[in-house]
Coordinates of C-alpha atoms (C1' of nucleotides) in Angstrom, one line a residue:
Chain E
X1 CA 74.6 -40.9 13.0
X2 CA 73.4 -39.1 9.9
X3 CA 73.4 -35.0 10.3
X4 CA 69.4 -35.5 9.2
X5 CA 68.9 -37.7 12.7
X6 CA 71.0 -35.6 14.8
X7 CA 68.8 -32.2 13.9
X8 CA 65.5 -34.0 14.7
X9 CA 67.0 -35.7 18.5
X10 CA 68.5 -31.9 18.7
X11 CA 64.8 -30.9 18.4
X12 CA 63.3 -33.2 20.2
X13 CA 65.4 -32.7 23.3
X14 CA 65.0 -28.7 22.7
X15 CA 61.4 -29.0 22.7
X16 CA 61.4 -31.6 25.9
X17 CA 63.3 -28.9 27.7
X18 CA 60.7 -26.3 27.0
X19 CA 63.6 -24.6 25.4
X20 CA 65.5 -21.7 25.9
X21 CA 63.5 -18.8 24.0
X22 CA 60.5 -19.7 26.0
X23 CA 59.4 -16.5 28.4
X24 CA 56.6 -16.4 30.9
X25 CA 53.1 -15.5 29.8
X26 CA 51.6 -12.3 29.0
X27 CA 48.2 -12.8 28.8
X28 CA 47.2 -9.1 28.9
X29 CA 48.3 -8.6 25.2
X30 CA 47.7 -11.7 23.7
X31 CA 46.8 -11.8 20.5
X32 CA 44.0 -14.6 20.6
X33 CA 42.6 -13.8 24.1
X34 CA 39.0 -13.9 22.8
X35 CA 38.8 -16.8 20.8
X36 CA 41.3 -18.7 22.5
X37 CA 40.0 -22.5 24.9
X38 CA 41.1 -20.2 28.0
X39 CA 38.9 -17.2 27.0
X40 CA 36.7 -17.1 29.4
X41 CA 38.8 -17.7 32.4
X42 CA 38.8 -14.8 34.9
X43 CA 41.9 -13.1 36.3
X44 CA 42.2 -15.6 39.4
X45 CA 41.6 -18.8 37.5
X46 CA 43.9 -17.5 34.2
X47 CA 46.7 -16.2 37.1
X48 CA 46.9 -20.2 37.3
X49 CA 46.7 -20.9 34.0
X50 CA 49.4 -18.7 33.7
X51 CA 52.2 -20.5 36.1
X52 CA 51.6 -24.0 34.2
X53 CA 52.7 -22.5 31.0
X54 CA 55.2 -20.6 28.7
X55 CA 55.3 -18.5 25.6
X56 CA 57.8 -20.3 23.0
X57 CA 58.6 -19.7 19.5
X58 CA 59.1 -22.0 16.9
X59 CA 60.7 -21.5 13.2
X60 CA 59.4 -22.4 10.2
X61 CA 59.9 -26.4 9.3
X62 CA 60.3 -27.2 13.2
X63 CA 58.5 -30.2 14.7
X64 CA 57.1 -29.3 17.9
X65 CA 55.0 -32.5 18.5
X66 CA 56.4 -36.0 17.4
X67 CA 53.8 -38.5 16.1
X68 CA 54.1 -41.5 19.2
X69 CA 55.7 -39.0 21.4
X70 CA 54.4 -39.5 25.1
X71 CA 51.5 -36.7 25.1
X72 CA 53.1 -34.8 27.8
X73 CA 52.0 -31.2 26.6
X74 CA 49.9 -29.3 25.2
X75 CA 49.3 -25.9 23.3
X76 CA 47.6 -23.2 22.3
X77 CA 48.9 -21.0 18.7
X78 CA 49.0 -17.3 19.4
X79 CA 50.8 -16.6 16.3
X80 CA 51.5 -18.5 12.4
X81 CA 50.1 -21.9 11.2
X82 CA 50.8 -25.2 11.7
X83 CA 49.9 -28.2 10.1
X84 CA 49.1 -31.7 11.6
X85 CA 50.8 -34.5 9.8
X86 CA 49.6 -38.5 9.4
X87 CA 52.2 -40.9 7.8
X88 CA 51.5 -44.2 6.5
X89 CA 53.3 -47.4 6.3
X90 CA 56.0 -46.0 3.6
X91 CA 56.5 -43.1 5.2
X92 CA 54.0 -40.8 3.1
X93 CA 52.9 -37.7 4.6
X94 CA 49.1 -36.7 4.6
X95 CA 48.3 -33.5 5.9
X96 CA 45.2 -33.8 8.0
X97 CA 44.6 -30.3 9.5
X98 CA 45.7 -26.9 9.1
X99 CA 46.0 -25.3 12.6
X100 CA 45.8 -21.4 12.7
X101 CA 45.8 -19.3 15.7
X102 CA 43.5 -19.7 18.7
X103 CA 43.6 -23.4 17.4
X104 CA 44.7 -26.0 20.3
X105 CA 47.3 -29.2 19.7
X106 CA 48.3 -31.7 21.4
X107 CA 46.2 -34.9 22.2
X108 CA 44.4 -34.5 25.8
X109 CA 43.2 -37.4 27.6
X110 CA 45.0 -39.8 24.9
X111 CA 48.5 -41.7 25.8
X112 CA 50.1 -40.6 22.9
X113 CA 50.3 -38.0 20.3
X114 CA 48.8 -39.1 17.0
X115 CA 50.0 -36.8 14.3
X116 CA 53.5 -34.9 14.2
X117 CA 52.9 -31.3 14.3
X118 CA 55.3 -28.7 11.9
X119 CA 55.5 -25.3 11.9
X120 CA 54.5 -23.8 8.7
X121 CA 55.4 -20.2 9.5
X122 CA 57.3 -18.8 12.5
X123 CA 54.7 -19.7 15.0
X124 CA 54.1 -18.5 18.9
X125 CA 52.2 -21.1 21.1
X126 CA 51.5 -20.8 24.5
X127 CA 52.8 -24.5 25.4
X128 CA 51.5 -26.1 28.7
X129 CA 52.2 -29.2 31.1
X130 CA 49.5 -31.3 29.9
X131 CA 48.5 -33.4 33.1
X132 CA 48.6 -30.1 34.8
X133 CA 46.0 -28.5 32.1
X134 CA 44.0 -31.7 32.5
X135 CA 44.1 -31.2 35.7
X136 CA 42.8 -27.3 36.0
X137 CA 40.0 -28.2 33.4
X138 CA 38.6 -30.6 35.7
X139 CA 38.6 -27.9 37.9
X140 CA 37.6 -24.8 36.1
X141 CA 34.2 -25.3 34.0
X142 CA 35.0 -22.3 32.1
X143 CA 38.9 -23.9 30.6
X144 CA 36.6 -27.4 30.3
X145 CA 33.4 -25.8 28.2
X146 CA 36.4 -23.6 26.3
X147 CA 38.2 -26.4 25.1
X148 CA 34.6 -28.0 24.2
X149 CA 33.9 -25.4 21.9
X150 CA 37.6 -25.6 20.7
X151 CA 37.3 -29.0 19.8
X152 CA 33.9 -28.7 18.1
X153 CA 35.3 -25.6 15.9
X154 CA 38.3 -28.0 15.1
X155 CA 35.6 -30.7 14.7
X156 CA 33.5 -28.9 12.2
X157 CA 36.7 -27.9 10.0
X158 CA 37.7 -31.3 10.0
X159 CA 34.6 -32.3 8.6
X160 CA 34.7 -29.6 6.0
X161 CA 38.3 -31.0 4.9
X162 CA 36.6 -34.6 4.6
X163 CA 33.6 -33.4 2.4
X164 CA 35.7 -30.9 0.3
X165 CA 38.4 -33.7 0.0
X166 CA 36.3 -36.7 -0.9
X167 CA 34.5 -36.3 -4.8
X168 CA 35.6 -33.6 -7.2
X169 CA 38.9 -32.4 -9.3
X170 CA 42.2 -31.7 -8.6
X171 CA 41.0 -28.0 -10.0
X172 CA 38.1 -28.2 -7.8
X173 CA 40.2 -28.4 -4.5
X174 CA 43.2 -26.4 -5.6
X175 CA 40.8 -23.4 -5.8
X176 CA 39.0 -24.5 -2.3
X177 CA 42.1 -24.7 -0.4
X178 CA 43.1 -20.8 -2.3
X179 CA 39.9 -19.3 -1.4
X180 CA 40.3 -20.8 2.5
X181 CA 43.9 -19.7 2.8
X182 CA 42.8 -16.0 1.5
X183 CA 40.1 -15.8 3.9
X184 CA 42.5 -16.9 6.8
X185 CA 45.1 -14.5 5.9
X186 CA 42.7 -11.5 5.4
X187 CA 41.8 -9.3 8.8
X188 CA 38.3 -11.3 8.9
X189 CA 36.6 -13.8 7.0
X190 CA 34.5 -11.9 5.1
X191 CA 37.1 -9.8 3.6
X192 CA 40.0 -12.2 2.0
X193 CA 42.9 -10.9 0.8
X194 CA 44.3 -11.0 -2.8
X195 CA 47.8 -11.1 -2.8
X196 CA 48.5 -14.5 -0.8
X197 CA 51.7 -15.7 0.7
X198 CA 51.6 -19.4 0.1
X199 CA 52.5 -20.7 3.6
X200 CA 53.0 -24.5 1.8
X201 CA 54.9 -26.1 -0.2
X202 CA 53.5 -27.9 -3.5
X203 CA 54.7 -31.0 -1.7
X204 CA 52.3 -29.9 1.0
X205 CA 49.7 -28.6 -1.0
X206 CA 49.7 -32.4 -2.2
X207 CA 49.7 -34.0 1.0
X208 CA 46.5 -31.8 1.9
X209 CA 45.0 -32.3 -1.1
X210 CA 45.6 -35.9 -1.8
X211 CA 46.7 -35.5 -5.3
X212 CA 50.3 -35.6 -6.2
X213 CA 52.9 -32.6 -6.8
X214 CA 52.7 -32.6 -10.8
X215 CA 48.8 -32.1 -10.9
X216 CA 49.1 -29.5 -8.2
X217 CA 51.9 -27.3 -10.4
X218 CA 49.5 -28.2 -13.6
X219 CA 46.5 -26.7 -12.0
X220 CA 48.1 -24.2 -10.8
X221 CA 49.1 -23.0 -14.4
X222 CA 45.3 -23.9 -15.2
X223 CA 43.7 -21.3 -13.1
X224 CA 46.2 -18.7 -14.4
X225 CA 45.4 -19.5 -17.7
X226 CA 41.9 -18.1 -17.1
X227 CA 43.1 -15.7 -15.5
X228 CA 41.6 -16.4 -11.9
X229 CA 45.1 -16.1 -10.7
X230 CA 48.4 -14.9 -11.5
X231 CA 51.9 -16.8 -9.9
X232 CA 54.4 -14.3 -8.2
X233 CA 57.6 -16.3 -7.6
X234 CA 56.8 -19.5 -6.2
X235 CA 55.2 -19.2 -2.6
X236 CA 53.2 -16.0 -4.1
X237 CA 49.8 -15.7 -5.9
X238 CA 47.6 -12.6 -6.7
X239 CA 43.9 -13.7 -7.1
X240 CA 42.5 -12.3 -9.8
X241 CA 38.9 -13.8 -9.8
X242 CA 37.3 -14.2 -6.3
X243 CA 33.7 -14.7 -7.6
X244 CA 34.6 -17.4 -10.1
X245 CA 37.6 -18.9 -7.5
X246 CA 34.8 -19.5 -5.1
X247 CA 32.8 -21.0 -8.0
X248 CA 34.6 -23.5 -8.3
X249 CA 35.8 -24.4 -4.9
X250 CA 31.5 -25.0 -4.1
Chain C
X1 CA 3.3 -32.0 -3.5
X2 CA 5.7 -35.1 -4.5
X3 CA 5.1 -38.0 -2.1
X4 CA 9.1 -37.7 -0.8
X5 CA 8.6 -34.1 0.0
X6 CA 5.9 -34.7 2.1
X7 CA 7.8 -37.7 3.8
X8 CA 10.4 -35.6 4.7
X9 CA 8.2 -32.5 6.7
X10 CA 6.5 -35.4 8.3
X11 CA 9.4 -36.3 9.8
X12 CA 10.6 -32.7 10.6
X13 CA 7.5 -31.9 12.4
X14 CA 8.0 -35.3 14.5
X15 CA 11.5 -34.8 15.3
X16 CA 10.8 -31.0 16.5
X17 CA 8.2 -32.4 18.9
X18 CA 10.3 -35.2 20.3
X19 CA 8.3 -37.6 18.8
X20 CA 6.1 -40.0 20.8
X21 CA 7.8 -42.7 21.6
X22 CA 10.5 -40.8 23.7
X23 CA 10.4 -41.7 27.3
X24 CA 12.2 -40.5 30.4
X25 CA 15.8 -41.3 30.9
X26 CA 17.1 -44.1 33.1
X27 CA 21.1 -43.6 33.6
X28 CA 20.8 -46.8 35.4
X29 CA 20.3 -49.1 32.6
X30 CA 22.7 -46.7 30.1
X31 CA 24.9 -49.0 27.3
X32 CA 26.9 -46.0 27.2
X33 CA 27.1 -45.0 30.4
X34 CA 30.8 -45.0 31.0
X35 CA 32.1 -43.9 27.9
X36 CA 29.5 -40.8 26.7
X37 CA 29.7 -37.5 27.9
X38 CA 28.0 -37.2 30.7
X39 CA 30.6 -40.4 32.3
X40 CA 31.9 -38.8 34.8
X41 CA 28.7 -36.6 36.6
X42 CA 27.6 -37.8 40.3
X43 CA 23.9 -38.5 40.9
X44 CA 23.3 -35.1 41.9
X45 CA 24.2 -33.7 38.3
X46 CA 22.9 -36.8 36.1
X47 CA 19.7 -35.8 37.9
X48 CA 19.5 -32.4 36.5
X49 CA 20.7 -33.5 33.3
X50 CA 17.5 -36.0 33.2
X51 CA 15.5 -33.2 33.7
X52 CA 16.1 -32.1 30.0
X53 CA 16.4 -34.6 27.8
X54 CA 14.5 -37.9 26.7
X55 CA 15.1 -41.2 25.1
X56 CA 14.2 -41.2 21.8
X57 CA 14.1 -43.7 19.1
X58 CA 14.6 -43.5 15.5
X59 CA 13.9 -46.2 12.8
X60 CA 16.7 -46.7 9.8
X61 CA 16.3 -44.1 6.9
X62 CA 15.1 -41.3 8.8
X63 CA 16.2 -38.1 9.8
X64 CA 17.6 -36.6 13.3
X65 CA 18.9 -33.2 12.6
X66 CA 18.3 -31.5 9.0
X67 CA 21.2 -29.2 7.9
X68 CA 20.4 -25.5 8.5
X69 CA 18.2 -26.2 11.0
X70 CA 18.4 -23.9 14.0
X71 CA 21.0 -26.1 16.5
X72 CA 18.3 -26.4 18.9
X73 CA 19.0 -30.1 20.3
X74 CA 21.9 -32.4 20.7
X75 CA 22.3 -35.6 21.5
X76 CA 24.4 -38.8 22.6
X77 CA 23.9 -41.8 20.9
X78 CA 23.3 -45.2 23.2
X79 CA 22.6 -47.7 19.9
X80 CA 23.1 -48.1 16.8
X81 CA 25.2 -46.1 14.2
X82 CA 24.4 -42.8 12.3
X83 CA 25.8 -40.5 9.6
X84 CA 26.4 -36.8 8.9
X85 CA 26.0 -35.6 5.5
X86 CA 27.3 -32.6 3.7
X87 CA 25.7 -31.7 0.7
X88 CA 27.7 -30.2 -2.3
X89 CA 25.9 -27.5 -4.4
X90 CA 24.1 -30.5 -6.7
X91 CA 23.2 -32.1 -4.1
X92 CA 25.3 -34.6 -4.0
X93 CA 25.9 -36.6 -1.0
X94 CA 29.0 -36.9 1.2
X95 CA 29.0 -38.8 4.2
X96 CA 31.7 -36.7 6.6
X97 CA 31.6 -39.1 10.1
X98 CA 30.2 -42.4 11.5
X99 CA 28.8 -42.3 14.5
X100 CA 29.2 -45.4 17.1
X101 CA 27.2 -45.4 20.9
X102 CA 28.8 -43.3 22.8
X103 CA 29.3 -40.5 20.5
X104 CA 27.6 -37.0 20.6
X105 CA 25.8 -35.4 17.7
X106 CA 24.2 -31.5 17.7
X107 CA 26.6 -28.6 16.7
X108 CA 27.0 -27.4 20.1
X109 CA 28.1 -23.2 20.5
X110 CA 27.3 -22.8 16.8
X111 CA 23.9 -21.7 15.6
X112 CA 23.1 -23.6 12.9
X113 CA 23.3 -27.7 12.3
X114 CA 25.9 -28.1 9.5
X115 CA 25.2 -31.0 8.5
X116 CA 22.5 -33.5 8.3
X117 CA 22.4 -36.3 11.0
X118 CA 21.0 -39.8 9.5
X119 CA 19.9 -43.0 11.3
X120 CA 21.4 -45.8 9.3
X121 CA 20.2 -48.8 11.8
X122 CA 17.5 -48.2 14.2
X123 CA 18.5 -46.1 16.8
X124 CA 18.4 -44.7 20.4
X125 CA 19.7 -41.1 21.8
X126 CA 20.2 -39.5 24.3
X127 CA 18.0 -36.1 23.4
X128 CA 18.5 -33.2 24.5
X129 CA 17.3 -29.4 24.4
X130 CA 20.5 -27.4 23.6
X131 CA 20.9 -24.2 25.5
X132 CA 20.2 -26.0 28.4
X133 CA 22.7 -28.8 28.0
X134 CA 25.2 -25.8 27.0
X135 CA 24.2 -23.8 30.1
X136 CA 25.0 -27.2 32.4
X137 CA 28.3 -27.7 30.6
X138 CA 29.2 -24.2 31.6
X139 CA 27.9 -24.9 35.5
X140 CA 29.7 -28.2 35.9
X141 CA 33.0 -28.8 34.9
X142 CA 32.6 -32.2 34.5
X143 CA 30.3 -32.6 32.0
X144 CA 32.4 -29.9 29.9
X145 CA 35.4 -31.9 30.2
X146 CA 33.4 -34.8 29.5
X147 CA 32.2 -33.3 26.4
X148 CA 35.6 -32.5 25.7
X149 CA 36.9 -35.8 25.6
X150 CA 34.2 -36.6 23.6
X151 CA 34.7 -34.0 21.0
X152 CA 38.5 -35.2 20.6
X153 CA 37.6 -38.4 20.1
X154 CA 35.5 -37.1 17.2
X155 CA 38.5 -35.0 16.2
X156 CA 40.8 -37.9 15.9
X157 CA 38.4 -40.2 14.0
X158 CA 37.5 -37.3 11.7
X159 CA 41.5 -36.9 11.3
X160 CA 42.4 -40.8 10.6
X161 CA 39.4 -40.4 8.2
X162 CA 40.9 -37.4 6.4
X163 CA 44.1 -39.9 5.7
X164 CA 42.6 -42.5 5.1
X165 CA 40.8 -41.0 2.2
X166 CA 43.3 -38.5 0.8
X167 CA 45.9 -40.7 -1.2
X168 CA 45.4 -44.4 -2.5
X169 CA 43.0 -46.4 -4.2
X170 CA 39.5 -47.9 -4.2
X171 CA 40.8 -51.2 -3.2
X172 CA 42.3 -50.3 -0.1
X173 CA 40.0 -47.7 0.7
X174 CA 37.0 -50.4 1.5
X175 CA 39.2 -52.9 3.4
X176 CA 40.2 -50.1 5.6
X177 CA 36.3 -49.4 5.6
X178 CA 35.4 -53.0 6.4
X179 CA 37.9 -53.2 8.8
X180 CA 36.7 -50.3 10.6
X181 CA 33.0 -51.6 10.5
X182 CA 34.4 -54.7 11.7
X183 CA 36.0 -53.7 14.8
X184 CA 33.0 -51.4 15.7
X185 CA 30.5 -54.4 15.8
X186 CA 32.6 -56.8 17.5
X187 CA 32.6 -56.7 21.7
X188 CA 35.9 -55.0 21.4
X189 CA 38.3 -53.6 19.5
X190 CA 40.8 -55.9 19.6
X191 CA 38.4 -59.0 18.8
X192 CA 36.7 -58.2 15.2
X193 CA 33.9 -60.2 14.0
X194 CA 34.2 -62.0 10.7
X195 CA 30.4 -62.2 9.8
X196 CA 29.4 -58.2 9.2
X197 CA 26.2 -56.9 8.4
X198 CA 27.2 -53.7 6.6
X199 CA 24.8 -50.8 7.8
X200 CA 25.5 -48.7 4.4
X201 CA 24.3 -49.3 1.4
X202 CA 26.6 -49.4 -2.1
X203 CA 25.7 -45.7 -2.6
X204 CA 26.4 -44.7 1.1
X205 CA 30.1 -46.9 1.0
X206 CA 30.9 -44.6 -2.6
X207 CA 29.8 -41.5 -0.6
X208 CA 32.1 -42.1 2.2
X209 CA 35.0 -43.4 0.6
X210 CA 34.9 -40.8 -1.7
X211 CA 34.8 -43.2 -5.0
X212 CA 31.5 -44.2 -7.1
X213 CA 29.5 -46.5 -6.8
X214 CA 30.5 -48.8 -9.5
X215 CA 33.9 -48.9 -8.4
X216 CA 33.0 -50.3 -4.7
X217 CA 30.9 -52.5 -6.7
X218 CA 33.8 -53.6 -8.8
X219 CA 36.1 -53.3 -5.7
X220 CA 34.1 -55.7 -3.1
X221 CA 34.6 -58.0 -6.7
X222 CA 38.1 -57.9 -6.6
X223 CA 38.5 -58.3 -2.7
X224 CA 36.0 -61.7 -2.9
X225 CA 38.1 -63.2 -6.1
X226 CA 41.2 -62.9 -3.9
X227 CA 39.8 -64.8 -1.1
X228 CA 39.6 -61.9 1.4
X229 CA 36.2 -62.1 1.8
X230 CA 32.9 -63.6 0.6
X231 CA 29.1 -61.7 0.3
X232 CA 26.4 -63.5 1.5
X233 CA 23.4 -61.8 -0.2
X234 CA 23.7 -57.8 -0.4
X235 CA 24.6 -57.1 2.6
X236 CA 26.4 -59.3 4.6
X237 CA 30.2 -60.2 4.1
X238 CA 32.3 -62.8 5.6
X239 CA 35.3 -61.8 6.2
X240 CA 38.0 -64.8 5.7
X241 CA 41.3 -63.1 6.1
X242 CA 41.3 -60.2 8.4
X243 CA 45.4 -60.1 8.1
X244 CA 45.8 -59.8 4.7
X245 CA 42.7 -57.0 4.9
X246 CA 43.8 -54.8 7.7
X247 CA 47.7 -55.6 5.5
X248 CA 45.7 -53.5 2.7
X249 CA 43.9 -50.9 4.7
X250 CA 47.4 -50.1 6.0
Chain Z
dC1 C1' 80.3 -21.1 -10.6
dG2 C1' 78.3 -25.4 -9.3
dC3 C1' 75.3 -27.8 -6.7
dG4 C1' 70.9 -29.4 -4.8
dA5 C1' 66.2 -28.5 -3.7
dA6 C1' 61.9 -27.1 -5.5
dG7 C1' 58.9 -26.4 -9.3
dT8 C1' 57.4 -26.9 -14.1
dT9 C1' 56.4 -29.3 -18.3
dG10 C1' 55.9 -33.3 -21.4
dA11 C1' 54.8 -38.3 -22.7
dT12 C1' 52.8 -42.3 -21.4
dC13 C1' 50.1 -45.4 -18.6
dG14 C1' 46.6 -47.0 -15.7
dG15 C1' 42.7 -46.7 -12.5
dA16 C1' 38.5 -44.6 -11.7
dC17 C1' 34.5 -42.3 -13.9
dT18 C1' 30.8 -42.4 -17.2
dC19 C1' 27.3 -44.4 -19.7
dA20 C1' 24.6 -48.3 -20.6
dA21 C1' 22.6 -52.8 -20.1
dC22 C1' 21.3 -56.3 -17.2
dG23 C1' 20.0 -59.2 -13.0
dC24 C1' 17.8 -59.5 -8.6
dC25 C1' 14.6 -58.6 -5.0
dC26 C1' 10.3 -57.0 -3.4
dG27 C1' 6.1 -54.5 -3.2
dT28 C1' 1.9 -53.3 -5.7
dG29 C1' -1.9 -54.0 -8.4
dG30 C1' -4.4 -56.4 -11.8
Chain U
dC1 C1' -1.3 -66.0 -9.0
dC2 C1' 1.5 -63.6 -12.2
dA3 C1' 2.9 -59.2 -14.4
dC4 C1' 4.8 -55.1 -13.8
dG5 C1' 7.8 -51.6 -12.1
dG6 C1' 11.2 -49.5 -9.2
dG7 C1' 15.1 -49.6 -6.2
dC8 C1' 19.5 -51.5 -5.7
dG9 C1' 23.5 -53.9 -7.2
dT10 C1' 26.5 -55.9 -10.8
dT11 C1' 28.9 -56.0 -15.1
dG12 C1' 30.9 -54.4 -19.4
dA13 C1' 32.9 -50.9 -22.9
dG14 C1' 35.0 -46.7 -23.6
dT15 C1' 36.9 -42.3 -22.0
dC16 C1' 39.3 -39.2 -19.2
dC17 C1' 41.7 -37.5 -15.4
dG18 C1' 45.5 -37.9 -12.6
dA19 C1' 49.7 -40.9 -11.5
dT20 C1' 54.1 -42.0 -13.0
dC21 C1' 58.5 -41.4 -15.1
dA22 C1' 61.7 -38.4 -17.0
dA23 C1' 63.8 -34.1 -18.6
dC24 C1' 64.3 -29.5 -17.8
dT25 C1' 64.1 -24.8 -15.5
dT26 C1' 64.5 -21.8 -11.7
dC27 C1' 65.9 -20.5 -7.4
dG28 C1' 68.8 -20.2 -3.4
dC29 C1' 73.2 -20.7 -1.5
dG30 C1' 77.8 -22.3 -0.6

DNA sequence: CGCGAAGTTGATCGGACTCAACGCCCGTGG
DNA sequence: CCACGGGCGTTGAGTCCGATCAACTTCGCG
């Protein structure tokens, strides 16, 4: 067996376990607790909430859902990004969705899971059984409408992705994707940071994107010769040029 | 004022008033019944729920929510098939989802529609007035959970969207389109139909797919030379090789 | 030091966009 | 009745952006 298919059946089986670095959940500092599906669960219901689940840690690169897995869990991110991955027939990968923390994965009330799901960044997720979180939702109104709303704010992005994706330039959406990583890194959305750790590759960048690796590296240099940014070593870029970055990105 | 302008607040002031020819709702007769939202209520709840919301009809071309507008309704649809729109800064158009019977419409927990909600056939919905619908959801669990299934199912279509459109060309882009359409109108998935009345125009396809409108127009050229299908006036297609086409969408 | 992975840069090619002309259908008005 | 015009779709010619192929650099790591 070739060492690349023993680390991903190592995973899988880790991740099937619930693995090892998994702890019991501390609700009372977690760092999503107001934004998160279970937000608005009171002490009693989120006591409950609390014995179907754990608090595990993932590194970066690590699969924690495989695409036609059996959908057996669920989670929500407390902590790093994630991104959901589509292949097609050759094996391509197409990035469709950029999870960042409060976001929920994992496909309820479907068979199987439909994308894979990668750690970007070390990442916290508070994992649950999923027939068991089914299973409370139906119960609790408050987990049901708080997944609701999760699902429409995951909805809305979505569509954001599709409208900034179809129609315009490799520049164009380079710059979009910038200005929309800033704002998620800064301490709210209104106030984006301007040094920015680059949580992707330029493979993934690509794969978001839907253009391919060389145009993403030549726009790159593009936009830092106007000066709206300036390159830091590979994964890090100093915005120069808010006002005009958001120009372009619409 | 331009003739179009005025068009368009007539229809505004129409749609704000429930228009006319909206009439109470009878569950009993529902297409959707099974598969909408509101599935899985007993007659006790579906009886409240009645209590805000009518049936209302729309003709082809207009205009069901505007973007901007206050979110002040929302709505499952029981025929036909709509569009949201997002608008770039030019005002060009981008067509972000289809939406088949069954599906819900009305940016639900945000306060403003982001996008603009089209009828592209004549069409039925379920309408109804917002904060109530969100204050049931929140009373009974199984219309949130209901609206949560819903709202994944609108994730994962937005999702196979997003990768279908990132990443390959024209060509394949409308069989996977045509495909799609296909499967909607036939009785079931599994059993397409071969003679398809396309509900979009040229301009709406480009605006989906994310290509112009001359390539589409080139593109259904291309797919009739090869045999895969035939047009029959402007818009109806026969489809005469549903392998090789689903083969190209992927 | 050497190796491989990741990123950049250059040259070339091709598919999609742009611009323009034309055909078709249909409603309107003379 | 036909003439006209506008909306929509098709077709063609030329251009350009991004894909492809290939070489090279940089980085990280044994």
């Amino acid at each position: 067996m070739p060492r690349i298919e023993q680390d991903i059946v190592q995973k899988r089986c880790y991740s099937g376990l619930m693995r090892s670095e998994s702890h019991a959940l501390q609700c009372e500092n977690c760092p999503v607790r107001d934004r998160a599906a279970c937000a608005s669960l009171d002490d009693e219901q989120r006591a409950q909430l609390r014995t179907i689940g754990r608090d595990v840690q993932y590194a970066t690169g690590e699969t924690i859902f495989h695409a036609d897995d059996a959908a057996a869990r669920c989670a929500t991110l407390l902590e790093g990004l994630l991104k959901l991955v589509d292949r097609d027939s050759e094996g391509v990968e197409r990035i469709v969705a950029l999870i960042h923390p409060a976001g929920f994965v994992g496909e309820l009330f479907a068979p199987f899971e439909r994308f894979e799901v990668v750690a970007l960044t070390p990442a916290r997720l508070c994992m649950f059984d999923r027939p068991r979180y089914e299973d409370m939702a139906s119960r609790y109104s408050e987990l049901a409408s708080g997944l609701a709303r999760r699902a429409m704010v995951h909805l809305e992005e979505a569509r954001a992705l599709i409208g900034m994706i179809g129609r315009r330039g490799a520049k164009e959406k380079l710059a979009a994707l910038l200005v929309e990583l800033a704002r998620a890194a800064g301490p709210s959305p209104c106030k984006p940071i301007d040094r920015l750790d680059l949580p992707l590759s330029r493979e993934e960048i690509a794969a978001l994107l839907g253009v391919n690796i060389e145009t993403i590296s030549r726009q790159f240099g593009v936009l830092e010769r106007e000066g709206l940014i300036e390159r830091q070593g590979l994964r890090t870029i100093i915005i120069h040029d808010m006002q005009r970055l958001s120009a372009l990105a619409d």
